Each structure stands twice: as structure tokens, then as C-alpha cells.
GROMACS .gro file of C-alpha atoms in nm:
model
  273
    1MET     CA    1   0.942  -2.966  -2.264
    2TRP     CA    2   0.760  -2.639  -2.201
    3LYS     CA    3   0.424  -2.811  -2.156
    4GLU     CA    4   0.576  -2.952  -1.838
    5LYS     CA    5   0.685  -2.609  -1.714
    6ALA     CA    6   0.348  -2.455  -1.630
    7GLY     CA    7   0.254  -2.388  -1.269
    8LEU     CA    8  -0.043  -2.239  -1.086
    9GLN     CA    9  -0.025  -1.974  -0.815
   10LEU     CA   10  -0.256  -2.132  -0.561
   11TYR     CA   11  -0.395  -1.799  -0.444
   12SER     CA   12  -0.606  -1.838  -0.758
   13VAL     CA   13  -0.796  -2.129  -0.595
   14ARG     CA   14  -0.763  -2.034  -0.230
   15GLU     CA   15  -1.124  -2.097  -0.134
   16GLU     CA   16  -1.107  -2.451  -0.267
   17LEU     CA   17  -0.781  -2.513  -0.080
   18GLU     CA   18  -0.939  -2.403   0.246
   19LYS     CA   19  -1.213  -2.662   0.200
   20ASP     CA   20  -1.007  -2.949   0.059
   21PHE     CA   21  -0.631  -2.895   0.040
   22GLU     CA   22  -0.532  -3.237  -0.093
   23GLY     CA   23  -0.828  -3.271  -0.329
   24THR     CA   24  -0.763  -2.930  -0.481
   25LEU     CA   25  -0.396  -3.010  -0.543
   26ARG     CA   26  -0.497  -3.333  -0.715
   27ARG     CA   27  -0.742  -3.145  -0.938
   28VAL     CA   28  -0.473  -2.890  -1.027
   29LYS     CA   29  -0.248  -3.174  -1.142
   30GLU     CA   30  -0.531  -3.333  -1.340
   31MET     CA   31  -0.590  -3.003  -1.522
   32GLY     CA   32  -0.239  -3.020  -1.664
   33TYR     CA   33  -0.032  -2.805  -1.430
   34SER     CA   34   0.310  -2.945  -1.339
   35ALA     CA   35   0.395  -2.717  -1.047
   36VAL     CA   36   0.236  -2.504  -0.779
   37GLU     CA   37   0.327  -2.179  -0.612
   38PHE     CA   38   0.196  -2.158  -0.258
   39ALA     CA   39   0.033  -1.862  -0.087
   40GLY     CA   40   0.028  -2.020   0.258
   41LEU     CA   41   0.013  -2.384   0.362
   42TYR     CA   42  -0.332  -2.369   0.525
   43GLY     CA   43  -0.211  -2.515   0.852
   44ASN     CA   44  -0.052  -2.819   0.690
   45ASP     CA   45   0.285  -2.951   0.803
   46PRO     CA   46   0.544  -2.846   0.541
   47LYS     CA   47   0.708  -3.187   0.524
   48LYS     CA   48   0.368  -3.347   0.467
   49VAL     CA   49   0.297  -3.093   0.193
   50LYS     CA   50   0.621  -3.190   0.019
   51GLU     CA   51   0.533  -3.559   0.047
   52LEU     CA   52   0.183  -3.496  -0.088
   53CYS     CA   53   0.316  -3.304  -0.387
   54GLU     CA   54   0.561  -3.584  -0.461
   55GLU     CA   55   0.280  -3.838  -0.443
   56ILE     CA   56   0.057  -3.636  -0.675
   57GLY     CA   57   0.337  -3.550  -0.917
   58LEU     CA   58   0.340  -3.174  -0.859
   59VAL     CA   59   0.656  -2.970  -0.814
   60PRO     CA   60   0.627  -2.754  -0.498
   61LEU     CA   61   0.808  -2.482  -0.687
   62SER     CA   62   0.776  -2.163  -0.489
   63ALA     CA   63   0.586  -1.968  -0.227
   64HIS     CA   64   0.455  -1.615  -0.195
   65VAL     CA   65   0.529  -1.519   0.166
   66PRO     CA   66   0.418  -1.186   0.318
   67PHE     CA   67   0.703  -0.939   0.361
   68GLN     CA   68   0.627  -0.880   0.729
   69GLU     CA   69   0.622  -1.254   0.794
   70LEU     CA   70   0.961  -1.292   0.631
   71THR     CA   71   1.119  -1.001   0.816
   72ALA     CA   72   0.976  -1.105   1.154
   73ASP     CA   73   1.157  -1.442   1.142
   74PRO     CA   74   1.376  -1.478   0.832
   75GLU     CA   75   1.543  -1.806   0.929
   76GLY     CA   76   1.233  -1.978   1.061
   77THR     CA   77   1.003  -1.869   0.780
   78VAL     CA   78   1.240  -1.967   0.500
   79GLU     CA   79   1.298  -2.300   0.673
   80ILE     CA   80   0.925  -2.378   0.662
   81TYR     CA   81   0.921  -2.349   0.284
   82ARG     CA   82   1.251  -2.532   0.248
   83GLN     CA   83   1.087  -2.822   0.427
   84ALA     CA   84   0.790  -2.793   0.189
   85GLY     CA   85   1.031  -2.851  -0.099
   86CYS     CA   86   1.023  -2.502  -0.249
   87SER     CA   87   1.305  -2.371  -0.465
   88TYR     CA   88   1.195  -2.008  -0.453
   89ILE     CA   89   1.068  -1.769  -0.187
   90VAL     CA   90   0.885  -1.469  -0.332
   91ILE     CA   91   0.813  -1.130  -0.175
   92PRO     CA   92   0.461  -1.091  -0.315
   93TYR     CA   93   0.330  -0.750  -0.209
   94LEU     CA   94   0.417  -0.439  -0.014
   95THR     CA   95   0.175  -0.257   0.214
   96GLU     CA   96   0.162   0.119   0.168
   97GLU     CA   97   0.430   0.213   0.422
   98TYR     CA   98   0.690   0.006   0.233
   99ARG     CA   99   0.611   0.126  -0.117
  100PRO     CA  100   0.825   0.361  -0.325
  101GLY     CA  101   0.809   0.713  -0.189
  102ALA     CA  102   0.702   0.596   0.157
  103GLU     CA  103   0.919   0.612   0.465
  104LYS     CA  104   1.005   0.242   0.480
  105PHE     CA  105   1.097   0.173   0.116
  106ASP     CA  106   1.466   0.168   0.216
  107ASP     CA  107   1.378  -0.116   0.454
  108VAL     CA  108   1.270  -0.321   0.153
  109LEU     CA  109   1.618  -0.285   0.003
  110LYS     CA  110   1.782  -0.375   0.334
  111TYR     CA  111   1.565  -0.676   0.404
  112ALA     CA  112   1.581  -0.802   0.045
  113ARG     CA  113   1.958  -0.834   0.088
  114LEU     CA  114   1.921  -1.007   0.424
  115LEU     CA  115   1.647  -1.242   0.302
  116GLY     CA  116   1.844  -1.321  -0.011
  117GLU     CA  117   2.136  -1.426   0.205
  118VAL     CA  118   1.916  -1.645   0.425
  119CYS     CA  119   1.760  -1.810   0.121
  120ALA     CA  120   2.101  -1.873  -0.036
  121ARG     CA  121   2.230  -2.039   0.281
  122LYS     CA  122   1.934  -2.272   0.280
  123GLY     CA  123   1.958  -2.353  -0.090
  124LEU     CA  124   1.664  -2.140  -0.205
  125VAL     CA  125   1.640  -1.831  -0.425
  126LEU     CA  126   1.464  -1.507  -0.331
  127GLN     CA  127   1.243  -1.335  -0.589
  128TYR     CA  128   1.034  -1.019  -0.597
  129HIS     CA  129   0.685  -1.012  -0.748
  130ASN     CA  130   0.571  -0.671  -0.870
  131HIS     CA  131   0.242  -0.488  -0.890
  132ASP     CA  132   0.208  -0.151  -1.060
  133PHE     CA  133   0.307   0.072  -0.766
  134GLU     CA  134   0.675  -0.016  -0.819
  135PHE     CA  135   0.655   0.181  -1.143
  136ALA     CA  136   0.661   0.506  -0.947
  137LYS     CA  137   0.983   0.686  -1.031
  138ILE     CA  138   1.273   0.764  -0.800
  139ASP     CA  139   1.505   1.024  -0.953
  140GLY     CA  140   1.370   0.937  -1.296
  141GLU     CA  141   1.406   0.559  -1.257
  142TYR     CA  142   1.131   0.307  -1.187
  143ALA     CA  143   1.144   0.191  -0.827
  144LEU     CA  144   1.132  -0.169  -0.948
  145ASP     CA  145   1.453  -0.112  -1.143
  146VAL     CA  146   1.606   0.062  -0.842
  147LEU     CA  147   1.532  -0.247  -0.633
  148TYR     CA  148   1.694  -0.481  -0.885
  149ARG     CA  149   1.994  -0.247  -0.926
  150GLU     CA  150   2.051  -0.202  -0.554
  151VAL     CA  151   2.010  -0.572  -0.469
  152GLY     CA  152   2.219  -0.785  -0.703
  153PRO     CA  153   2.106  -1.099  -0.888
  154GLU     CA  154   2.307  -1.320  -0.652
  155LEU     CA  155   2.060  -1.223  -0.379
  156LEU     CA  156   1.742  -1.131  -0.565
  157GLN     CA  157   1.587  -1.265  -0.884
  158THR     CA  158   1.283  -1.128  -1.063
  159GLN     CA  159   0.932  -1.262  -1.089
  160ILE     CA  160   0.770  -1.027  -1.336
  161ASP     CA  161   0.391  -1.011  -1.306
  162THR     CA  162   0.304  -0.929  -1.664
  163CYS     CA  163  -0.047  -0.804  -1.589
  164TRP     CA  164   0.072  -0.530  -1.356
  165VAL     CA  165   0.349  -0.430  -1.597
  166ASN     CA  166   0.080  -0.368  -1.859
  167VAL     CA  167  -0.141  -0.183  -1.611
  168ALA     CA  168   0.157   0.041  -1.532
  169GLY     CA  169   0.184   0.133  -1.899
  170GLU     CA  170   0.481  -0.078  -2.004
  171ASP     CA  171   0.510  -0.362  -2.257
  172PRO     CA  172   0.513  -0.691  -2.061
  173ALA     CA  173   0.716  -0.885  -2.317
  174ALA     CA  174   0.977  -0.608  -2.337
  175TYR     CA  175   1.000  -0.595  -1.959
  176VAL     CA  176   1.054  -0.968  -1.940
  177ARG     CA  177   1.338  -0.934  -2.191
  178LYS     CA  178   1.488  -0.651  -1.987
  179TYR     CA  179   1.565  -0.902  -1.714
  180ALA     CA  180   1.685  -1.187  -1.934
  181GLY     CA  181   1.903  -1.420  -1.732
  182ARG     CA  182   1.750  -1.303  -1.405
  183ILE     CA  183   1.395  -1.425  -1.450
  184PRO     CA  184   1.351  -1.791  -1.349
  185THR     CA  185   0.972  -1.761  -1.321
  186VAL     CA  186   0.720  -1.538  -1.499
  187HIS     CA  187   0.364  -1.468  -1.389
  188LEU     CA  188   0.110  -1.497  -1.668
  189LYS     CA  189  -0.207  -1.306  -1.591
  190ASP     CA  190  -0.473  -1.168  -1.825
  191PHE     CA  191  -0.718  -0.886  -1.768
  192ALA     CA  192  -0.977  -0.662  -1.927
  193GLY     CA  193  -1.091  -0.310  -1.850
  194ARG     CA  194  -0.891  -0.012  -1.738
  195LYS     CA  195  -0.691   0.099  -1.440
  196ALA     CA  196  -0.915   0.223  -1.160
  197GLY     CA  197  -0.876   0.369  -0.814
  198ARG     CA  198  -0.794   0.137  -0.522
  199MET     CA  199  -0.749  -0.162  -0.750
  200TYR     CA  200  -0.595  -0.384  -0.486
  201GLY     CA  201  -0.941  -0.455  -0.350
  202LEU     CA  202  -0.975  -0.667  -0.663
  203ILE     CA  203  -0.697  -0.898  -0.547
  204GLY     CA  204  -0.840  -0.937  -0.201
  205LEU     CA  205  -0.570  -0.736  -0.026
  206GLU     CA  206  -0.746  -0.405   0.033
  207ASP     CA  207  -1.108  -0.299   0.053
  208ASN     CA  208  -1.176  -0.080  -0.248
  209GLY     CA  209  -1.532  -0.010  -0.137
  210GLU     CA  210  -1.683  -0.108  -0.471
  211LYS     CA  211  -1.679  -0.369  -0.743
  212SER     CA  212  -1.734  -0.150  -1.045
  213GLY     CA  213  -1.630  -0.399  -1.312
  214ALA     CA  214  -1.406  -0.136  -1.473
  215PHE     CA  215  -1.117  -0.379  -1.435
  216GLU     CA  216  -1.127  -0.755  -1.403
  217PHE     CA  217  -0.888  -1.045  -1.419
  218ARG     CA  218  -0.950  -1.299  -1.695
  219PRO     CA  219  -0.839  -1.651  -1.787
  220LEU     CA  220  -0.543  -1.648  -2.023
  221GLY     CA  221  -0.644  -1.563  -2.378
  222LYS     CA  222  -0.965  -1.390  -2.270
  223GLY     CA  223  -0.825  -1.042  -2.208
  224PHE     CA  224  -0.594  -0.773  -2.339
  225GLN     CA  225  -0.260  -0.948  -2.289
  226ASP     CA  226  -0.055  -1.076  -2.583
  227ILE     CA  227   0.017  -1.406  -2.412
  228PRO     CA  228   0.204  -1.565  -2.707
  229ALA     CA  229   0.444  -1.268  -2.720
  230ILE     CA  230   0.502  -1.284  -2.344
  231VAL     CA  231   0.564  -1.659  -2.355
  232LYS     CA  232   0.811  -1.614  -2.641
  233ALA     CA  233   0.994  -1.345  -2.445
  234ALA     CA  234   1.005  -1.564  -2.134
  235VAL     CA  235   1.143  -1.864  -2.322
  236GLU     CA  236   1.405  -1.654  -2.499
  237SER     CA  237   1.504  -1.475  -2.177
  238GLY     CA  238   1.594  -1.792  -1.990
  239ALA     CA  239   1.285  -1.841  -1.777
  240GLN     CA  240   1.241  -2.186  -1.630
  241TRP     CA  241   0.872  -2.179  -1.536
  242LEU     CA  242   0.551  -2.002  -1.638
  243ILE     CA  243   0.309  -1.945  -1.351
  244VAL     CA  244  -0.060  -1.879  -1.409
  245GLU     CA  245  -0.238  -1.649  -1.167
  246GLN     CA  246  -0.592  -1.512  -1.159
  247ASP     CA  247  -0.664  -1.326  -0.838
  248GLU     CA  248  -1.041  -1.330  -0.879
  249PRO     CA  249  -1.266  -1.532  -1.113
  250SER     CA  250  -1.466  -1.366  -1.389
  251MET     CA  251  -1.686  -1.424  -1.693
  252GLY     CA  252  -1.930  -1.629  -1.487
  253LEU     CA  253  -1.669  -1.897  -1.415
  254GLY     CA  254  -1.558  -2.033  -1.081
  255ARG     CA  255  -1.198  -2.027  -0.961
  256MET     CA  256  -1.122  -2.383  -1.074
  257GLU     CA  257  -1.295  -2.324  -1.407
  258CYS     CA  258  -1.078  -2.018  -1.467
  259ALA     CA  259  -0.765  -2.217  -1.384
  260GLN     CA  260  -0.878  -2.489  -1.625
  261ALA     CA  261  -0.946  -2.237  -1.904
  262SER     CA  262  -0.604  -2.080  -1.857
  263ILE     CA  263  -0.407  -2.404  -1.873
  264GLU     CA  264  -0.599  -2.520  -2.180
  265TYR     CA  265  -0.516  -2.196  -2.359
  266LEU     CA  266  -0.153  -2.203  -2.242
  267MET     CA  267  -0.101  -2.560  -2.360
  268GLY     CA  268  -0.206  -2.444  -2.708
  269VAL     CA  269   0.048  -2.161  -2.700
  270LEU     CA  270   0.322  -2.396  -2.581
  271LYS     CA  271   0.277  -2.641  -2.868
  272GLU     CA  272   0.553  -2.472  -3.065
  273TYR     CA  273   0.806  -2.484  -2.780
   0.00000   0.00000   0.00000
């Protein structure tokens, strides 16, 4: 059963999608992935995307949608991904002014409630995908936990990115278990190296001015993460899907090669489930 519950966050292969959207989706299916998580539709009609996924045999599971895009037009933006067949809309990242300790963090709480309501009306579920900056503390409590306490599970579910939990100094498997029953999807991401300044340049979202190699993303099983322990925690905590993500390729491999290496390793881990 669990071998059919592995998806790929398509940001991992974004350059290939830009060149050949349909061909890349077909290759993702051939690798062994059963679902995809979008990071944009690359100008494609959402209904056509849904039809294409159905034809290929991929579940159009979820979509990472920029926070500002969601807040600018909640109804219209959620509707696009409903038409694409998605079950989940995910807030993927916060720019600096919205992060914990910044002036607009309270807006995140407000809009998460509003967006959760919009998603619920349209038959979707809103999730939040963390990095490490949500592990800043507010009155002694991690901001990520504040978010999930202030916005209830009926409006907001978790999507724990296990790489960034580790980078923040917490145990990824333990953090997955912390949100048992509220964690329909889990991001599996491996890495090597150490935390460095301006790391978000490594995920293509900010210019860090350098590529020092102190930190790099890796295919599953090639880095520091205890992937079997995280998978076990996800299964036992009620997760429904495991989503592979690798923001940038490494180890001399291309993006598609990294995605292939990750699914091959993950299928081995999932043999016992």
C-alpha cells in the first residue's frame, strides 16, 4: 500500500517542466511516483492538467502556492487548484516581513484562518510547510507551534518538512509524531553539511551571494537524515502521503537523476509497510 503513496514535489524538477511539462510528468510516473505536488502550473489550463494526470496515472495531490498569491485572491487562486484536481493547498514559504518576530507575522495567523475556510468550502484542505525560521521562539514557544495552536486543525493541517526541522535542531521523527492525526502529508528531504548564513539562496528563493558547498540537498539515503525512522513516524502518525523534495541537485546528478535515486531508495524503505 505505501509504495503507492509516494509523491514528488515538482519544484525538484522545475527546469524540466518548463521545457516539457507533459513529458516530465510522464517520466515522474515511470520512475515510480504515484502523486505530484505542484509548484505552479507553468501556464497550463488547470482542467487540462487534471485530465493529463488522470491519463498518466498520477494523483494531482497538492500544490505549493505563494502566500501573497493566495492572499491577493483567495477564492480565485484556490479555485484554480481545485480545477487541477488537488486535495491540498500548501502555504510553502514566508518572505521576511511575514516571519516570526516581523511586523506581519500576525497577518499569517489571520490569513491562515481565512484561507482554511475558503479551502474547506471548496472541498480542499489547507496545510503549512515549514522551513527553519518558524523555530524562532515567541514567549518561549516555537512560532510553528504557535501557528498550529492559534489556527485549529479544522482549518490548517501540517506538512512537516523534515529537513528543515533537523536544520533547526529538532528531531524530525519526533516532530512528525508531535502532530499525529494532523499530518496528512510529510516532506522527505535529505541533506549534508551544516547550517550556513542566507541558506535560502540554496532553494532558489533568495540570493545568498555564494555557493559555498557547506550545505547541500541530497537524494534520500545520501545524507544525514534517518529516513527509515521518519517514514516509520509518518506511518504511525496517520500520514497519508510521503512527498519527496530536493530543491537543488547534488553529487554530480541532474534533477531527474536525483528524483530517480530518491524514489529507488524510498521504495526499499517502504518494503516493510
